[in-house]
Short mmCIF file of the C-alpha atoms (twelve columns), coordinates in Angstrom:
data_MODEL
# 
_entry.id   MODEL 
# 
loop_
_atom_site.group_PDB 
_atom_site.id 
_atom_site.type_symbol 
_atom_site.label_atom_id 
_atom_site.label_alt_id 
_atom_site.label_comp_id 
_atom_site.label_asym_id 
_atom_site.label_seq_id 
_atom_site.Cartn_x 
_atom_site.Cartn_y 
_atom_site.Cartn_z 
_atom_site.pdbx_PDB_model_num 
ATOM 1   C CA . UNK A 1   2.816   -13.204 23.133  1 
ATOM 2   C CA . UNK A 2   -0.075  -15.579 22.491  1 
ATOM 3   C CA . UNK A 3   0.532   -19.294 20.756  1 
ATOM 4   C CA . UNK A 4   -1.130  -18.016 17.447  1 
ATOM 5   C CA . UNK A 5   2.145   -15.576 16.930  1 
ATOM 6   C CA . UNK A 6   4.478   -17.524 18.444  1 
ATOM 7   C CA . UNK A 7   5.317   -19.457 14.997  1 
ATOM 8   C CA . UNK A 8   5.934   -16.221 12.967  1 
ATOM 9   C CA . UNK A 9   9.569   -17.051 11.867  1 
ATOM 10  C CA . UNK A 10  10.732  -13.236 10.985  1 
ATOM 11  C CA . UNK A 11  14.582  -13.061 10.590  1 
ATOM 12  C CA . UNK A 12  14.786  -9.843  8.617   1 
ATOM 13  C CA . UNK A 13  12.456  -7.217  10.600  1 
ATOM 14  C CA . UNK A 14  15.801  -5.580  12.324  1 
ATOM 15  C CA . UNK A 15  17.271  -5.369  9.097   1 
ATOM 16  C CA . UNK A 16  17.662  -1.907  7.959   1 
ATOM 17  C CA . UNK A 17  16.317  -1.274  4.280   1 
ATOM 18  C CA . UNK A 18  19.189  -2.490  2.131   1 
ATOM 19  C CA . UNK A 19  20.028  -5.201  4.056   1 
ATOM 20  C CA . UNK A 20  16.749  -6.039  3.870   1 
ATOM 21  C CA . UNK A 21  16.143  -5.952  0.177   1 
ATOM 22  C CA . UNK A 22  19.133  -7.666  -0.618  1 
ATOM 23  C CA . UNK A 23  18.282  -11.110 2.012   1 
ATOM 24  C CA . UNK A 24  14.695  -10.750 -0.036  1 
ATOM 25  C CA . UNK A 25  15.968  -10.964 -3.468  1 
ATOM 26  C CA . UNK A 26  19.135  -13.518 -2.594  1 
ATOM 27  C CA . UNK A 27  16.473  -15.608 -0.995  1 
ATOM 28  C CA . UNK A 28  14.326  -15.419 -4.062  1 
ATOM 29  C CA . UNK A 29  17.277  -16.343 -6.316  1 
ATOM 30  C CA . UNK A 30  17.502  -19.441 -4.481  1 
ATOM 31  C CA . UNK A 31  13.875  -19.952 -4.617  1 
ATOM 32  C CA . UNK A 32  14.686  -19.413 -8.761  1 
ATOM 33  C CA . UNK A 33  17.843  -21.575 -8.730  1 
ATOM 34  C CA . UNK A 34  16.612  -24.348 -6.923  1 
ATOM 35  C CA . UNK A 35  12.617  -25.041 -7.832  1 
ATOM 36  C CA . UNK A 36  12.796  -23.601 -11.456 1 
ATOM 37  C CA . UNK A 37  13.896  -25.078 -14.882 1 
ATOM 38  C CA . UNK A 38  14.613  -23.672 -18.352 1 
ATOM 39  C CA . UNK A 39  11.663  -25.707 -19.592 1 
ATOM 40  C CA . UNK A 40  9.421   -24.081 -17.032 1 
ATOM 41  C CA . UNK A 41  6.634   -22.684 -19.537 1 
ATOM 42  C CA . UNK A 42  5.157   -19.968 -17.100 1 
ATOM 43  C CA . UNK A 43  8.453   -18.623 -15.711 1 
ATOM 44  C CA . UNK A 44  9.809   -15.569 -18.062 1 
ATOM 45  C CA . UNK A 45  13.884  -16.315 -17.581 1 
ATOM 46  C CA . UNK A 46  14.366  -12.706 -18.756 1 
ATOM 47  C CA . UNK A 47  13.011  -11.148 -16.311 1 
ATOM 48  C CA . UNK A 48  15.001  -10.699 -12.956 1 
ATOM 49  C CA . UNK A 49  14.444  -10.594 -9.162  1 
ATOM 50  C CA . UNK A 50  13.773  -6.925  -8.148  1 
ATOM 51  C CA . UNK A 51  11.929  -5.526  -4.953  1 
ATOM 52  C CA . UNK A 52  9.598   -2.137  -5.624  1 
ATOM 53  C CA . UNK A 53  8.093   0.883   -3.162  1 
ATOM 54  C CA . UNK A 54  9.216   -0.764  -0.104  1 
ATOM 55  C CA . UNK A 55  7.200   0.940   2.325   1 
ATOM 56  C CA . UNK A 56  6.421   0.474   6.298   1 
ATOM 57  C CA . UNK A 57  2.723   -0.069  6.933   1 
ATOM 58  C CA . UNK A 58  2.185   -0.695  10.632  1 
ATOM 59  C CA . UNK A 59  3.306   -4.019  11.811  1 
ATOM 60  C CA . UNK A 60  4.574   -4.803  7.826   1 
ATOM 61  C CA . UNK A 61  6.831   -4.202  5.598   1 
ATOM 62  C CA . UNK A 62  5.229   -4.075  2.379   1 
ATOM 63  C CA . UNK A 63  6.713   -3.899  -1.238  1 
ATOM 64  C CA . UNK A 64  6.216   -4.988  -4.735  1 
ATOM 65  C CA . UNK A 65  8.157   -8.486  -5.873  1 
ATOM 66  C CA . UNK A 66  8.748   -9.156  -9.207  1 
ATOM 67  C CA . UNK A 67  10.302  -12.564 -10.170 1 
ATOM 68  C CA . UNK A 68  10.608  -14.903 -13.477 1 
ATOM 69  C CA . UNK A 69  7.016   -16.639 -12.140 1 
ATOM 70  C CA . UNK A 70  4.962   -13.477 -10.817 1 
ATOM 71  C CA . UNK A 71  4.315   -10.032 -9.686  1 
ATOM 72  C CA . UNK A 72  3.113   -9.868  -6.442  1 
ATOM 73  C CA . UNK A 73  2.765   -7.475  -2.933  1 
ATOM 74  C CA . UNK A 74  4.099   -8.964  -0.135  1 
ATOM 75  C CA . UNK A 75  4.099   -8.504  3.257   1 
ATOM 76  C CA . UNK A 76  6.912   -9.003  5.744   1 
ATOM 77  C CA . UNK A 77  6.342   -8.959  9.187   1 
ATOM 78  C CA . UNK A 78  8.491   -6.643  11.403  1 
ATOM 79  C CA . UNK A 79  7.044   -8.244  14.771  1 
ATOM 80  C CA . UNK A 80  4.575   -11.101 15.185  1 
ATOM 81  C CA . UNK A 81  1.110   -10.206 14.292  1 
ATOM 82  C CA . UNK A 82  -1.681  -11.615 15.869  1 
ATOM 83  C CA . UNK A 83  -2.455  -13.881 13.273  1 
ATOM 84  C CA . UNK A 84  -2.120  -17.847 13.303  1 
ATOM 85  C CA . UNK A 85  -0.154  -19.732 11.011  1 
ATOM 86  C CA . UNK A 86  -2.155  -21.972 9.357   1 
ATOM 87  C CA . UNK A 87  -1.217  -26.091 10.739  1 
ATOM 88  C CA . UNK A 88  1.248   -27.062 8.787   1 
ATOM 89  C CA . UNK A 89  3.001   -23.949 7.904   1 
ATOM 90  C CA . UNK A 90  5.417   -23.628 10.735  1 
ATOM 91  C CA . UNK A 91  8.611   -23.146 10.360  1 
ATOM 92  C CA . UNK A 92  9.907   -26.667 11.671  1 
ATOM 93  C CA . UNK A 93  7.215   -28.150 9.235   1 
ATOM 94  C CA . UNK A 94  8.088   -25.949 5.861   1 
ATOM 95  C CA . UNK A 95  12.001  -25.715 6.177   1 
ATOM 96  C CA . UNK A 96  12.897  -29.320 3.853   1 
ATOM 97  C CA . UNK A 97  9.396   -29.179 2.261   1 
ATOM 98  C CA . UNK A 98  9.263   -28.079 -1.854  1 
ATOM 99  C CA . UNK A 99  9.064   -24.085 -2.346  1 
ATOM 100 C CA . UNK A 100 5.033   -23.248 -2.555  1 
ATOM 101 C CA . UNK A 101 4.412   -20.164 -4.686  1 
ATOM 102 C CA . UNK A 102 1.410   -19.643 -3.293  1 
ATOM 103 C CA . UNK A 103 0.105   -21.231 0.499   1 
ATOM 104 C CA . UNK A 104 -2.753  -21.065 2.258   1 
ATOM 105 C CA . UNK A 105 -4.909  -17.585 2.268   1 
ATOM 106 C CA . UNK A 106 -6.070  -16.319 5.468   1 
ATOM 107 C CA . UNK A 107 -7.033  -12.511 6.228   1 
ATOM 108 C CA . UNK A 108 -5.267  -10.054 8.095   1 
ATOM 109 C CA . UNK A 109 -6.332  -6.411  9.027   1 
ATOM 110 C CA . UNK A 110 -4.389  -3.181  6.971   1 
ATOM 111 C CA . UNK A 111 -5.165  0.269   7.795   1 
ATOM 112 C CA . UNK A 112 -8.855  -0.864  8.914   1 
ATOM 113 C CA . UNK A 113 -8.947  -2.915  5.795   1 
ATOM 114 C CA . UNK A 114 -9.219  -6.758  5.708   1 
ATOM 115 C CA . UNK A 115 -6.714  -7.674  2.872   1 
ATOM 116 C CA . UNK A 116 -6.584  -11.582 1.558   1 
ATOM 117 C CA . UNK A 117 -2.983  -12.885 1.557   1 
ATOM 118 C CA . UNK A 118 -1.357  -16.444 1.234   1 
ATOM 119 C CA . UNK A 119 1.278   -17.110 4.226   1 
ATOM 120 C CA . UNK A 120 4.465   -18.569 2.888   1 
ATOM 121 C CA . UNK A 121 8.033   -19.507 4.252   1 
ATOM 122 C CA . UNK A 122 11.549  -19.658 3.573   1 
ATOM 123 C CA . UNK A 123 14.020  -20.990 5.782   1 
ATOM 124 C CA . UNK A 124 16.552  -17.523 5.194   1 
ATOM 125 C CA . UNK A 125 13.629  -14.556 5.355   1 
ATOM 126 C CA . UNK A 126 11.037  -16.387 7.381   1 
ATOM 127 C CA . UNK A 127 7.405   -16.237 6.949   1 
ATOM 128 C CA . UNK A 128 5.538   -13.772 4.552   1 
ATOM 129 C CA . UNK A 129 2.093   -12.988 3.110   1 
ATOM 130 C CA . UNK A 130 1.982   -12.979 -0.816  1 
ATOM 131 C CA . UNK A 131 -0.588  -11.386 -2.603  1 
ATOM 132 C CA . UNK A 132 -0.138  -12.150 -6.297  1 
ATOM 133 C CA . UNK A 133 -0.961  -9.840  -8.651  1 
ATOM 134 C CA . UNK A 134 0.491   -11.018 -11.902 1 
ATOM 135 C CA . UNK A 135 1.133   -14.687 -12.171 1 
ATOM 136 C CA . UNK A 136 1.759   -14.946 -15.995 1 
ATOM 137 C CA . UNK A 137 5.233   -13.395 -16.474 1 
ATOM 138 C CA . UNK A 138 5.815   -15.223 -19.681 1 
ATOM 139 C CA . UNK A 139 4.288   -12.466 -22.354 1 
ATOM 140 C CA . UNK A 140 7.045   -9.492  -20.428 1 
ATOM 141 C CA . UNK A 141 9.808   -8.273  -21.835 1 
ATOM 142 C CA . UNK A 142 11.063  -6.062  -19.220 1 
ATOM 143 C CA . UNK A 143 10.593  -5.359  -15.930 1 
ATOM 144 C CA . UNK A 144 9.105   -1.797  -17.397 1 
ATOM 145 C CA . UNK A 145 6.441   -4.031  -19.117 1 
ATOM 146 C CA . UNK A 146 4.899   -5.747  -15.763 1 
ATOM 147 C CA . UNK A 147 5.289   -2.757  -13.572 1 
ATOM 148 C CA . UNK A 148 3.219   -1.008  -16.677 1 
ATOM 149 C CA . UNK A 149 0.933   -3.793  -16.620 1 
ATOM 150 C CA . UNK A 150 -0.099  -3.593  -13.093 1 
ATOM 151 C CA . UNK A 151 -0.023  0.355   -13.397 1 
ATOM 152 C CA . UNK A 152 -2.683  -0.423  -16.098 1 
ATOM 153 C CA . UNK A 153 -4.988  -2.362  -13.860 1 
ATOM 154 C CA . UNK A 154 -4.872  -0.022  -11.176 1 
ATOM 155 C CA . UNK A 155 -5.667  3.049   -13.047 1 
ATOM 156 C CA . UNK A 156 -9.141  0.930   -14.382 1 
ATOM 157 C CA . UNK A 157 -9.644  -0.002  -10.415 1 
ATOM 158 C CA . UNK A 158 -9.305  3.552   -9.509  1 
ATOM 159 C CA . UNK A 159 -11.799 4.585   -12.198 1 
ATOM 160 C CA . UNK A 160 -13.951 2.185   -11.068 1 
ATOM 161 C CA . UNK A 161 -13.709 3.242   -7.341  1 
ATOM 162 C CA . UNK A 162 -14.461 6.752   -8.881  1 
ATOM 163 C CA . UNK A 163 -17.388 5.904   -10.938 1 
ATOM 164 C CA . UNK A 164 -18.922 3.929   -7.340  1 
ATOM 165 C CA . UNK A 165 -18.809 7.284   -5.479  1 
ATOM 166 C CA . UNK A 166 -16.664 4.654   -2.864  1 
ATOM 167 C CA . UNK A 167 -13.033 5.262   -1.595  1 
ATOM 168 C CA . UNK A 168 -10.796 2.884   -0.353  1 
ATOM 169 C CA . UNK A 169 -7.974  4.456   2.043   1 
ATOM 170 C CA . UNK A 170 -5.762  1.400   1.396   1 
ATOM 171 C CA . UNK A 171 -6.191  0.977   -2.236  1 
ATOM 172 C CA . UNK A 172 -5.227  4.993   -2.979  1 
ATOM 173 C CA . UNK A 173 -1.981  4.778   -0.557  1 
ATOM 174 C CA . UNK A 174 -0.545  1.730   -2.022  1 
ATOM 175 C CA . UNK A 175 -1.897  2.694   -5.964  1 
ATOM 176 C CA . UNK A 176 -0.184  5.925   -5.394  1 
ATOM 177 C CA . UNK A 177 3.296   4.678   -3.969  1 
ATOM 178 C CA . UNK A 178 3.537   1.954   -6.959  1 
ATOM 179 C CA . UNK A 179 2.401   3.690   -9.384  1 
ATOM 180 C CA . UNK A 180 4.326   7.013   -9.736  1 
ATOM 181 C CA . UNK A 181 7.551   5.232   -8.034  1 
ATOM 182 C CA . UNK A 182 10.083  4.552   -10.746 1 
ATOM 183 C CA . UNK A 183 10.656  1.184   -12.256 1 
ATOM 184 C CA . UNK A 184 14.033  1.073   -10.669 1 
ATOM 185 C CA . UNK A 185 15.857  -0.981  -8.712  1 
ATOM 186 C CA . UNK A 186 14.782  0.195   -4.733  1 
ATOM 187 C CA . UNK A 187 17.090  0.172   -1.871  1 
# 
């Protein structure tokens, strides 16, 4: 292992599934209880914690997120990838630092794709990517509503992609998976 994926904190990636979508959404109720208020304007208190098309995608585990403050893909790690962590984001120098929805972006390779994702860290899952999707949750009244939402924006993307004469391998795996998966709770 080189130094640049020596300081990927991953915790989970033996988990099996359930395991592993429970430490993900008890973490993230932490993450609620602890950095969020009742006055927080952007954070819909309705909505709840839920993790979506969980899927394996070579070295990551990658799944929808919904919480109170976004929508967003994220990417857990099931063995170091051979990416740095940006300075300052190790684990030593995150774990008594305020939660960070979103940290610093770097790029990492996805079935020959070069996605843009923010690394981020929690002392109880480790280190992630986030890519948000949806970051006002406020207007939601359901779950149903931001999973539509998103739905929405990929069928104009895949129009789009259509009316380009391009295709995009990644973007057609993952629209598929998340958008013809139920909007129900995924273990």
């Amino acid at each position: 292992m080189n130094n640049n994926t020596q300081t990927w904190e991953i915790p989970l990636a033996t988990l099996e599934d359930t395991a592993f979508v429970a430490a993900i959404e008890a973490a993230f109720a932490d993450i609620y209880r602890t950095w969020f208020t009742q006055e927080d304007m952007m954070v819909n208190h309705d909505l709840p914690i839920l993790v979506r098309a969980l899927r394996r995608v070579e070295p990551w585990r990658v799944f929808l997120l919904l919480t109170p403050w976004m929508l967003a893909r994220v990417y857990m790690p099931v063995q170091a990838p051979p990416v740095a962590i940006p300075a300052g984001w190790r684990a030593t120098e995150q774990s008594n630092k305020p939660y960070t929805v979103i940290g610093p972006g770097i790029q990492v390779q996805v079935k020959k794709t070069t996605e843009k994702a923010h690394v981020n860290y929690h002392p109880a899952i480790g280190h992630y990517l986030v890519q948000p999707l949806i970051q006002s949750m406020e207007d939601f009244t359901s779950p149903n509503d931001a999973y539509e939402a998103w739905n929405n924006v990929i069928r104009i993307r895949t129009e789009n992609i259509k009316k380009l004469n391009r295709r995009c391998h990644w973007q057609e795996d993952i629209s598929r998976r998340e958008f013809f998966h139920r909007p129900s709770r995924e273990t």
